[in-house]
Tab-separated table of C-alpha atoms in Angstrom:
chain	number	residue	atom	x	y	z
C	1	UNK	CA	-7.455	162.730	-16.565
C	2	UNK	CA	-9.740	161.222	-19.961
C	3	UNK	CA	-7.575	160.783	-22.499
C	4	UNK	CA	-8.194	161.483	-26.433
C	5	UNK	CA	-6.986	157.795	-27.286
C	6	UNK	CA	-10.059	155.685	-28.192
C	7	UNK	CA	-9.142	151.390	-28.309
C	8	UNK	CA	-11.330	149.497	-30.147
C	9	UNK	CA	-10.731	145.703	-29.551
C	10	UNK	CA	-9.359	143.141	-32.622
C	11	UNK	CA	-11.966	140.439	-34.194
C	12	UNK	CA	-10.859	136.999	-35.548
C	13	UNK	CA	-13.495	135.803	-38.373
C	14	UNK	CA	-14.072	132.620	-40.470
C	15	UNK	CA	-13.481	133.208	-44.040
C	16	UNK	CA	-17.085	132.223	-44.167
C	17	UNK	CA	-17.706	135.263	-42.760
C	18	UNK	CA	-16.117	137.768	-45.190
C	19	UNK	CA	-18.926	139.189	-46.283
C	20	UNK	CA	-19.665	140.187	-42.566
C	21	UNK	CA	-16.170	140.991	-41.955
C	22	UNK	CA	-16.215	143.595	-44.772
C	23	UNK	CA	-19.363	144.880	-43.345
C	24	UNK	CA	-17.445	145.852	-39.928
C	25	UNK	CA	-14.304	146.994	-41.333
C	26	UNK	CA	-16.665	149.650	-42.768
C	27	UNK	CA	-17.973	150.741	-39.820
C	28	UNK	CA	-14.655	149.835	-38.071
C	29	UNK	CA	-13.810	152.825	-40.244
C	30	UNK	CA	-16.208	155.232	-39.746
C	31	UNK	CA	-15.569	154.602	-35.636
C	32	UNK	CA	-11.920	155.454	-36.544
C	33	UNK	CA	-13.059	158.603	-38.618
C	34	UNK	CA	-15.782	159.504	-36.125
C	35	UNK	CA	-12.957	159.148	-32.731
C	36	UNK	CA	-10.651	161.782	-35.029
C	37	UNK	CA	-13.298	163.524	-35.346
C	38	UNK	CA	-14.244	163.859	-31.435
C	39	UNK	CA	-10.329	164.284	-30.867
C	40	UNK	CA	-10.143	167.058	-32.951
C	41	UNK	CA	-12.993	168.529	-31.895
C	42	UNK	CA	-11.726	168.059	-28.185
C	43	UNK	CA	-7.987	169.707	-29.100
C	44	UNK	CA	-9.552	172.990	-30.740
C	45	UNK	CA	-11.584	173.585	-27.202
C	46	UNK	CA	-8.439	173.563	-24.761
C	47	UNK	CA	-6.704	177.010	-25.611
C	48	UNK	CA	-4.566	176.708	-22.510
C	49	UNK	CA	-2.550	173.814	-24.373
C	50	UNK	CA	1.178	174.701	-24.891
C	51	UNK	CA	4.222	172.650	-27.584
C	52	UNK	CA	5.841	171.877	-24.431
C	53	UNK	CA	2.008	170.452	-23.164
C	54	UNK	CA	2.243	172.869	-20.220
C	55	UNK	CA	-0.979	174.414	-19.609
C	56	UNK	CA	-2.847	176.862	-17.281
C	57	UNK	CA	-6.050	177.256	-15.894
C	58	UNK	CA	-7.830	180.250	-14.309
C	59	UNK	CA	-9.791	179.344	-10.722
C	60	UNK	CA	-12.224	181.911	-10.951
C	61	UNK	CA	-12.629	184.087	-7.936
C	62	UNK	CA	-16.223	183.005	-6.860
C	63	UNK	CA	-17.501	186.640	-7.708
C	64	UNK	CA	-14.608	188.267	-5.793
C	65	UNK	CA	-12.374	190.764	-7.035
C	66	UNK	CA	-9.042	188.286	-6.183
C	67	UNK	CA	-7.961	185.272	-5.240
C	68	UNK	CA	-4.545	182.949	-4.795
C	69	UNK	CA	-3.878	179.705	-4.062
C	70	UNK	CA	-1.624	178.234	-1.507
C	71	UNK	CA	-1.248	174.755	-1.625
C	72	UNK	CA	-1.748	171.170	-3.952
C	73	UNK	CA	-2.654	167.757	-2.759
C	74	UNK	CA	-1.723	165.008	-5.861
C	75	UNK	CA	-4.643	164.793	-7.540
C	76	UNK	CA	-5.034	168.193	-8.041
C	77	UNK	CA	-7.394	170.042	-6.038
C	78	UNK	CA	-6.500	173.478	-4.669
C	79	UNK	CA	-6.438	175.796	-1.707
C	80	UNK	CA	-6.481	179.594	-0.993
C	81	UNK	CA	-8.257	182.536	-0.629
C	82	UNK	CA	-10.482	184.393	-2.546
C	83	UNK	CA	-12.507	188.095	-2.145
C	84	UNK	CA	-12.047	191.859	-2.122
C	85	UNK	CA	-8.804	193.894	-0.514
C	86	UNK	CA	-9.582	193.177	3.522
C	87	UNK	CA	-12.608	190.461	3.249
C	88	UNK	CA	-11.430	186.960	2.716
C	89	UNK	CA	-12.362	183.487	2.483
C	90	UNK	CA	-10.721	180.179	2.114
C	91	UNK	CA	-11.488	177.850	-0.663
C	92	UNK	CA	-11.569	174.116	-2.213
C	93	UNK	CA	-11.307	172.925	-5.246
C	94	UNK	CA	-12.124	169.635	-6.962
C	95	UNK	CA	-9.323	168.327	-9.223
C	96	UNK	CA	-6.916	169.858	-11.511
C	97	UNK	CA	-8.597	172.907	-10.155
C	98	UNK	CA	-11.765	172.257	-11.563
C	99	UNK	CA	-14.422	174.053	-9.325
C	100	UNK	CA	-13.750	176.168	-6.636
C	101	UNK	CA	-16.039	176.407	-3.370
C	102	UNK	CA	-16.325	178.503	-0.567
C	103	UNK	CA	-15.422	176.736	2.775
C	104	UNK	CA	-16.539	179.221	5.345
C	105	UNK	CA	-15.709	180.739	8.645
C	106	UNK	CA	-14.939	179.517	12.299
C	107	UNK	CA	-17.975	182.038	12.792
C	108	UNK	CA	-16.100	185.335	11.805
C	109	UNK	CA	-15.616	187.468	8.668
C	110	UNK	CA	-12.323	186.225	7.449
C	111	UNK	CA	-10.818	182.743	6.808
C	112	UNK	CA	-7.564	181.660	4.513
C	113	UNK	CA	-6.746	177.735	2.964
C	114	UNK	CA	-3.089	177.290	3.545
C	115	UNK	CA	-2.378	173.386	3.430
C	116	UNK	CA	-4.195	170.083	1.953
C	117	UNK	CA	-3.869	166.600	2.242
C	118	UNK	CA	-4.283	163.392	-0.653
C	119	UNK	CA	-7.341	163.061	1.413
C	120	UNK	CA	-8.571	166.745	1.163
C	121	UNK	CA	-8.172	167.875	4.121
C	122	UNK	CA	-7.655	171.623	4.680
C	123	UNK	CA	-5.900	173.254	6.981
C	124	UNK	CA	-5.844	177.418	7.968
C	125	UNK	CA	-6.888	180.047	9.907
C	126	UNK	CA	-10.268	181.849	10.927
C	127	UNK	CA	-11.982	184.494	12.187
C	128	UNK	CA	-13.936	184.130	15.716
C	129	UNK	CA	-14.645	187.498	15.851
C	130	UNK	CA	-12.758	190.601	17.469
C	131	UNK	CA	-9.026	189.223	18.530
C	132	UNK	CA	-10.132	185.946	18.074
C	133	UNK	CA	-8.042	183.943	14.951
C	134	UNK	CA	-7.880	180.045	15.165
C	135	UNK	CA	-6.477	177.827	13.165
C	136	UNK	CA	-8.796	175.420	11.393
C	137	UNK	CA	-9.265	171.857	9.905
C	138	UNK	CA	-11.641	170.701	8.050
C	139	UNK	CA	-13.289	166.419	6.810
C	140	UNK	CA	-12.116	164.941	3.428
C	141	UNK	CA	-12.687	166.862	0.364
C	142	UNK	CA	-13.405	170.205	2.826
C	143	UNK	CA	-16.304	168.985	4.058
C	144	UNK	CA	-16.881	170.885	8.047
C	145	UNK	CA	-14.491	173.096	9.913
C	146	UNK	CA	-13.535	172.430	12.837
C	147	UNK	CA	-11.825	175.126	15.511
C	148	UNK	CA	-8.357	173.719	16.238
C	149	UNK	CA	-7.648	175.733	19.123
C	150	UNK	CA	-5.137	178.141	20.669
C	151	UNK	CA	-2.313	177.431	23.383
C	152	UNK	CA	-2.671	180.735	25.184
C	153	UNK	CA	-3.832	183.895	25.217
C	154	UNK	CA	-1.863	187.282	24.231
C	155	UNK	CA	-2.524	190.476	26.657
C	156	UNK	CA	-2.551	193.405	24.894
C	157	UNK	CA	-3.066	196.686	25.863
C	158	UNK	CA	-7.264	197.050	25.599
C	159	UNK	CA	-7.777	193.766	25.077
C	160	UNK	CA	-6.640	190.532	25.173
C	161	UNK	CA	-6.666	188.210	21.829
C	162	UNK	CA	-6.532	184.685	20.988
C	163	UNK	CA	-3.993	184.084	17.852
C	164	UNK	CA	-3.193	180.656	16.009
C	165	UNK	CA	-2.411	179.513	12.234
C	166	UNK	CA	-2.214	175.847	10.833
C	167	UNK	CA	0.313	176.021	7.547
C	168	UNK	CA	0.035	172.175	6.580
C	169	UNK	CA	-1.105	168.942	6.896
C	170	UNK	CA	0.127	165.535	6.298
C	171	UNK	CA	-1.554	162.110	5.013
C	172	UNK	CA	-2.084	161.141	8.606
C	173	UNK	CA	-4.074	164.377	9.070
C	174	UNK	CA	-1.386	165.748	11.501
C	175	UNK	CA	-0.899	169.110	11.390
C	176	UNK	CA	1.879	171.985	11.560
C	177	UNK	CA	1.565	176.170	12.367
C	178	UNK	CA	2.358	178.300	15.055
C	179	UNK	CA	0.401	179.698	18.269
C	180	UNK	CA	1.010	183.633	18.955
C	181	UNK	CA	0.075	183.764	22.778
C	182	UNK	CA	2.336	184.797	25.493
C	183	UNK	CA	4.996	185.062	26.360
C	184	UNK	CA	6.380	183.051	23.482
C	185	UNK	CA	5.438	182.662	19.483
C	186	UNK	CA	5.364	179.099	19.657
C	187	UNK	CA	5.469	176.056	16.518
C	188	UNK	CA	2.798	173.019	17.510
C	189	UNK	CA	2.228	170.017	16.168
C	190	UNK	CA	-1.196	167.865	16.199
C	191	UNK	CA	-1.743	164.403	16.606
C	192	UNK	CA	-3.571	162.673	14.299
C	193	UNK	CA	-6.775	164.306	12.445
C	194	UNK	CA	-5.603	167.599	14.321
C	195	UNK	CA	-6.156	165.537	17.528
C	196	UNK	CA	-4.223	167.485	20.450
C	197	UNK	CA	-2.247	170.934	20.391
C	198	UNK	CA	1.164	170.316	20.533
C	199	UNK	CA	3.435	172.890	21.413
C	200	UNK	CA	7.070	173.053	20.796
C	201	UNK	CA	9.364	173.390	24.245
C	202	UNK	CA	12.111	176.597	23.704
C	203	UNK	CA	14.812	175.563	22.130
C	204	UNK	CA	18.533	176.696	23.629
C	205	UNK	CA	18.639	180.362	23.113
C	206	UNK	CA	15.468	180.720	20.740
C	207	UNK	CA	12.653	183.138	22.287
C	208	UNK	CA	10.422	181.931	19.418
C	209	UNK	CA	9.486	179.447	16.790
C	210	UNK	CA	7.062	179.228	14.345
C	211	UNK	CA	6.164	175.872	11.581
C	212	UNK	CA	5.418	175.749	7.695
C	213	UNK	CA	5.314	172.571	7.035
C	214	UNK	CA	5.337	168.856	7.571
C	215	UNK	CA	5.767	165.621	6.047
C	216	UNK	CA	4.102	161.993	6.559
C	217	UNK	CA	6.593	160.597	8.522
C	218	UNK	CA	5.553	164.249	11.083
C	219	UNK	CA	8.851	166.081	10.625
C	220	UNK	CA	8.531	169.145	10.841
C	221	UNK	CA	10.596	172.560	9.617
C	222	UNK	CA	10.167	175.950	9.604
C	223	UNK	CA	12.424	179.096	11.409
C	224	UNK	CA	13.853	179.600	15.287
C	225	UNK	CA	14.178	183.273	16.442
C	226	UNK	CA	16.763	184.631	18.592
C	227	UNK	CA	14.665	187.972	19.632
C	228	UNK	CA	17.587	189.538	21.169
C	229	UNK	CA	20.003	189.150	19.167
C	230	UNK	CA	17.536	189.478	16.142
C	231	UNK	CA	18.764	185.827	14.428
C	232	UNK	CA	16.196	183.690	12.451
C	233	UNK	CA	17.807	179.912	11.800
C	234	UNK	CA	16.176	177.444	10.137
C	235	UNK	CA	15.489	173.284	11.773
C	236	UNK	CA	13.908	170.197	11.494
C	237	UNK	CA	12.337	167.521	13.935
C	238	UNK	CA	12.832	163.604	13.794
C	239	UNK	CA	9.043	162.106	13.367
C	240	UNK	CA	6.095	162.872	14.987
C	241	UNK	CA	7.509	166.542	15.872
C	242	UNK	CA	10.277	165.177	18.040
C	243	UNK	CA	13.837	166.560	18.538
C	244	UNK	CA	14.575	170.525	17.609
C	245	UNK	CA	17.659	169.921	15.122
C	246	UNK	CA	19.013	174.154	13.342
C	247	UNK	CA	19.754	173.411	10.292
C	248	UNK	CA	22.934	175.474	8.717
C	249	UNK	CA	22.352	178.327	6.304
C	250	UNK	CA	23.959	180.499	3.760
C	251	UNK	CA	26.003	182.581	6.090
C	252	UNK	CA	23.638	185.419	7.546
C	253	UNK	CA	21.590	186.589	10.231
C	254	UNK	CA	18.175	185.555	9.447
C	255	UNK	CA	17.095	181.564	7.680
C	256	UNK	CA	13.641	180.626	7.059
C	257	UNK	CA	12.305	176.974	5.985
C	258	UNK	CA	9.356	177.004	4.026
C	259	UNK	CA	8.808	173.692	3.563
C	260	UNK	CA	9.453	169.664	3.506
C	261	UNK	CA	9.527	166.578	1.386
C	262	UNK	CA	8.849	162.761	2.820
C	263	UNK	CA	12.648	162.221	1.977
C	264	UNK	CA	13.395	165.070	4.608
C	265	UNK	CA	14.562	167.827	2.092
C	266	UNK	CA	14.142	171.747	3.364
C	267	UNK	CA	13.784	174.250	1.060
C	268	UNK	CA	13.459	177.888	2.084
C	269	UNK	CA	15.674	181.075	2.090
C	270	UNK	CA	18.801	182.559	3.871
C	271	UNK	CA	20.988	185.964	3.589
C	272	UNK	CA	24.189	184.876	2.911
C	273	UNK	CA	27.515	186.415	4.561
C	274	UNK	CA	27.170	190.269	4.860
C	275	UNK	CA	22.956	190.012	4.410
C	276	UNK	CA	22.846	191.443	1.463
C	277	UNK	CA	22.113	189.165	-0.804
C	278	UNK	CA	19.200	187.106	0.104
C	279	UNK	CA	19.038	183.298	-1.815
C	280	UNK	CA	16.389	180.437	-1.830
C	281	UNK	CA	18.421	176.968	-0.377
C	282	UNK	CA	17.759	173.325	-0.451
C	283	UNK	CA	18.867	170.321	1.932
C	284	UNK	CA	19.867	167.076	1.971
C	285	UNK	CA	17.560	164.166	2.916
C	286	UNK	CA	16.517	164.791	6.663
C	287	UNK	CA	18.071	168.903	6.660
C	288	UNK	CA	21.462	167.228	6.469
C	289	UNK	CA	23.802	169.580	4.117
C	290	UNK	CA	22.598	173.442	3.106
C	291	UNK	CA	22.814	173.970	-0.558
C	292	UNK	CA	22.381	177.452	-2.132
C	293	UNK	CA	19.595	176.604	-4.433
C	294	UNK	CA	20.594	179.142	-7.387
C	295	UNK	CA	24.007	179.710	-7.036
C	296	UNK	CA	25.410	181.525	-10.515
C	297	UNK	CA	22.279	181.591	-12.027
C	298	UNK	CA	22.590	185.147	-10.923
C	299	UNK	CA	19.746	187.757	-8.604
C	300	UNK	CA	20.561	189.262	-5.482
C	301	UNK	CA	16.931	187.920	-3.926
C	302	UNK	CA	15.773	184.418	-4.251
C	303	UNK	CA	13.467	182.013	-1.714
C	304	UNK	CA	12.145	178.676	-2.430
C	305	UNK	CA	8.405	177.908	-1.511
C	306	UNK	CA	7.978	174.354	-1.762
C	307	UNK	CA	9.554	170.895	-2.626
C	308	UNK	CA	7.879	167.593	-4.009
C	309	UNK	CA	9.119	163.928	-3.455
C	310	UNK	CA	11.499	164.327	-6.662
C	311	UNK	CA	12.829	166.942	-5.531
C	312	UNK	CA	11.199	169.626	-7.837
C	313	UNK	CA	11.151	173.652	-6.207
C	314	UNK	CA	9.806	176.267	-7.212
C	315	UNK	CA	10.183	179.600	-5.932
C	316	UNK	CA	11.091	183.336	-6.791
C	317	UNK	CA	14.125	184.887	-7.868
C	318	UNK	CA	14.899	188.470	-8.717
C	319	UNK	CA	17.298	189.976	-11.497
C	320	UNK	CA	17.907	193.248	-13.091
C	321	UNK	CA	15.596	192.203	-15.319
C	322	UNK	CA	12.689	192.322	-12.860
C	323	UNK	CA	11.430	189.487	-10.716
C	324	UNK	CA	9.707	185.871	-11.908
C	325	UNK	CA	8.876	182.164	-10.020
C	326	UNK	CA	10.669	179.334	-11.051
C	327	UNK	CA	10.736	175.682	-11.177
C	328	UNK	CA	14.139	174.263	-10.302
C	329	UNK	CA	14.041	170.738	-12.002
C	330	UNK	CA	17.217	168.204	-12.958
C	331	UNK	CA	19.631	170.723	-11.758
C	332	UNK	CA	17.902	173.187	-14.878
C	333	UNK	CA	15.736	176.359	-13.901
C	334	UNK	CA	12.659	177.189	-15.605
C	335	UNK	CA	11.123	180.628	-15.685
C	336	UNK	CA	7.136	179.893	-15.227
C	337	UNK	CA	6.263	183.646	-16.946
C	338	UNK	CA	8.487	182.417	-20.248
C	339	UNK	CA	6.756	179.480	-20.716
C	340	UNK	CA	4.484	179.432	-23.802
C	341	UNK	CA	1.368	178.479	-22.351
C	342	UNK	CA	1.659	181.647	-19.661
C	343	UNK	CA	2.589	184.183	-22.157
C	344	UNK	CA	-1.021	182.744	-24.527
C	345	UNK	CA	-3.198	182.768	-21.855
C	346	UNK	CA	-1.681	186.274	-21.286
C	347	UNK	CA	-0.621	185.873	-17.546
C	348	UNK	CA	2.058	188.252	-15.783
C	349	UNK	CA	3.767	188.639	-12.841
C	350	UNK	CA	3.121	184.655	-11.654
C	351	UNK	CA	4.068	183.925	-8.236
C	352	UNK	CA	4.487	179.898	-7.299
C	353	UNK	CA	3.366	179.011	-4.098
C	354	UNK	CA	3.272	175.067	-4.170
C	355	UNK	CA	4.512	172.114	-6.187
C	356	UNK	CA	2.895	168.420	-6.499
C	357	UNK	CA	4.290	165.199	-6.751
C	358	UNK	CA	2.363	164.908	-10.850
C	359	UNK	CA	4.531	168.223	-10.979
C	360	UNK	CA	1.194	170.808	-11.123
C	361	UNK	CA	2.284	174.139	-10.072
C	362	UNK	CA	-0.223	176.639	-8.148
C	363	UNK	CA	0.256	180.277	-7.311
C	364	UNK	CA	-1.186	183.873	-8.122
C	365	UNK	CA	-0.910	186.370	-10.993
C	366	UNK	CA	-2.157	188.934	-12.926
C	367	UNK	CA	-5.191	187.738	-15.378
C	368	UNK	CA	-7.076	189.845	-16.630
C	369	UNK	CA	-6.330	193.241	-14.692
C	370	UNK	CA	-6.607	191.381	-11.850
C	371	UNK	CA	-4.713	188.856	-8.951
C	372	UNK	CA	-5.968	185.797	-9.821
C	373	UNK	CA	-5.149	182.081	-8.357
C	374	UNK	CA	-3.695	179.781	-11.472
C	375	UNK	CA	-2.638	175.981	-11.524
C	376	UNK	CA	-0.330	175.537	-13.995
C	377	UNK	CA	-0.177	171.762	-14.978
C	378	UNK	CA	3.211	170.043	-16.967
C	379	UNK	CA	0.181	168.409	-19.279
C	380	UNK	CA	-2.453	169.610	-21.105
C	381	UNK	CA	-5.820	169.758	-18.706
C	382	UNK	CA	-9.323	170.172	-20.015
C	383	UNK	CA	-11.287	172.786	-19.355
C	384	UNK	CA	-15.138	171.547	-17.886
C	385	UNK	CA	-16.754	171.687	-21.149
C	386	UNK	CA	-14.234	169.712	-22.955
C	387	UNK	CA	-14.685	166.983	-20.663
C	388	UNK	CA	-18.509	166.687	-21.340
C	389	UNK	CA	-17.653	166.738	-25.000
C	390	UNK	CA	-15.014	163.950	-24.281
C	391	UNK	CA	-17.566	161.787	-22.209
C	392	UNK	CA	-20.115	162.164	-24.571
C	393	UNK	CA	-17.588	161.175	-27.381
C	394	UNK	CA	-16.797	158.325	-25.286
C	395	UNK	CA	-20.221	157.852	-24.779
C	396	UNK	CA	-21.232	157.575	-28.706
C	397	UNK	CA	-18.318	155.069	-29.246
C	398	UNK	CA	-19.356	153.080	-26.604
C	399	UNK	CA	-22.733	152.990	-28.437
C	400	UNK	CA	-21.430	152.202	-32.043
C	401	UNK	CA	-19.023	149.485	-30.453
C	402	UNK	CA	-22.141	147.884	-29.454
C	403	UNK	CA	-24.042	147.661	-31.872
C	404	UNK	CA	-20.414	146.611	-33.721
C	405	UNK	CA	-21.093	143.834	-31.858
C	406	UNK	CA	-24.654	143.078	-31.347
C	407	UNK	CA	-24.237	142.851	-35.589
C	408	UNK	CA	-20.959	140.516	-35.786
C	409	UNK	CA	-22.905	138.184	-33.636
């Protein structure tokens, strides 16, 4: 991100060059005035800047009527889907959400992007035609969509179908997802850069498994299901998807893990005992210990969608006054819908999906009457036209500084 502060080198001049120094001081004053002027223009050109330094950017819809963002990497590249109801395509943006680009499909009509790593490799799922949906991976910065395949065919009454989904990718290109074939829905992990689809082995009484997150050690998280008893439990694996450990839940029959950070902290949601209240949870490192994330803060329904390496969590909380997305950081909860930047820009019904290590949050909400993807940053992010203005200002300052240097010679 560009900075509005321009540093001008200080020079030492002798008394014999006093007159030249006086001239230089006059030029320096002009440079400083120009810098202040340009900075003022830049600040006036960023309507998303808030008093608390939060800013929100609408990511666009690429000509469609809807867009939703599902993940973000540490340079601020965002992925998700856009289109119309029933017709959707995967997208990627540049750094800090700038510029939305279509990722295409594997040959079918629809695609969706659900994960991105710091190289810009994207994963998701795409249709190939009737009764066929496969997980995919791209190259760096969303280049080229490659089919990850599937584990087994699911027999149907009239047609067999193939179904796999990729939900997350780490910085080695290992992918975690779910295959919908027979005889059981099965979580999978791949090798580096999406090579090889390896399904999880059935574990004890759990008939089904689904993977939703993976960290840079290859620890995978998701949920296990016992279809006979209608129970689900979150799980964590060891490095590279080895070994499965069932995590504690909050006492109810249904619980699910959504994300994992590089310390092995897992977040998701779980019913409490009695199955009438569903709360967001967080674990300690390597999945040890499960805590009700919003215990004592009210609400009959909440869940956590993502966690970064600082332990900051985003999710959703429903109360008697309605429901809104939250940021949980340093044991404090922030209602994202009440941020001045969000209110000032006219956003409502914001849904937070992911958070990166810089604290940038992506999701979707209502904006100007339609659903649109957003990037919410805890610092000002200039719009593209402001970048151009700042670059022009830097160029002017460089030219004036060069003239000053020549005059001083």
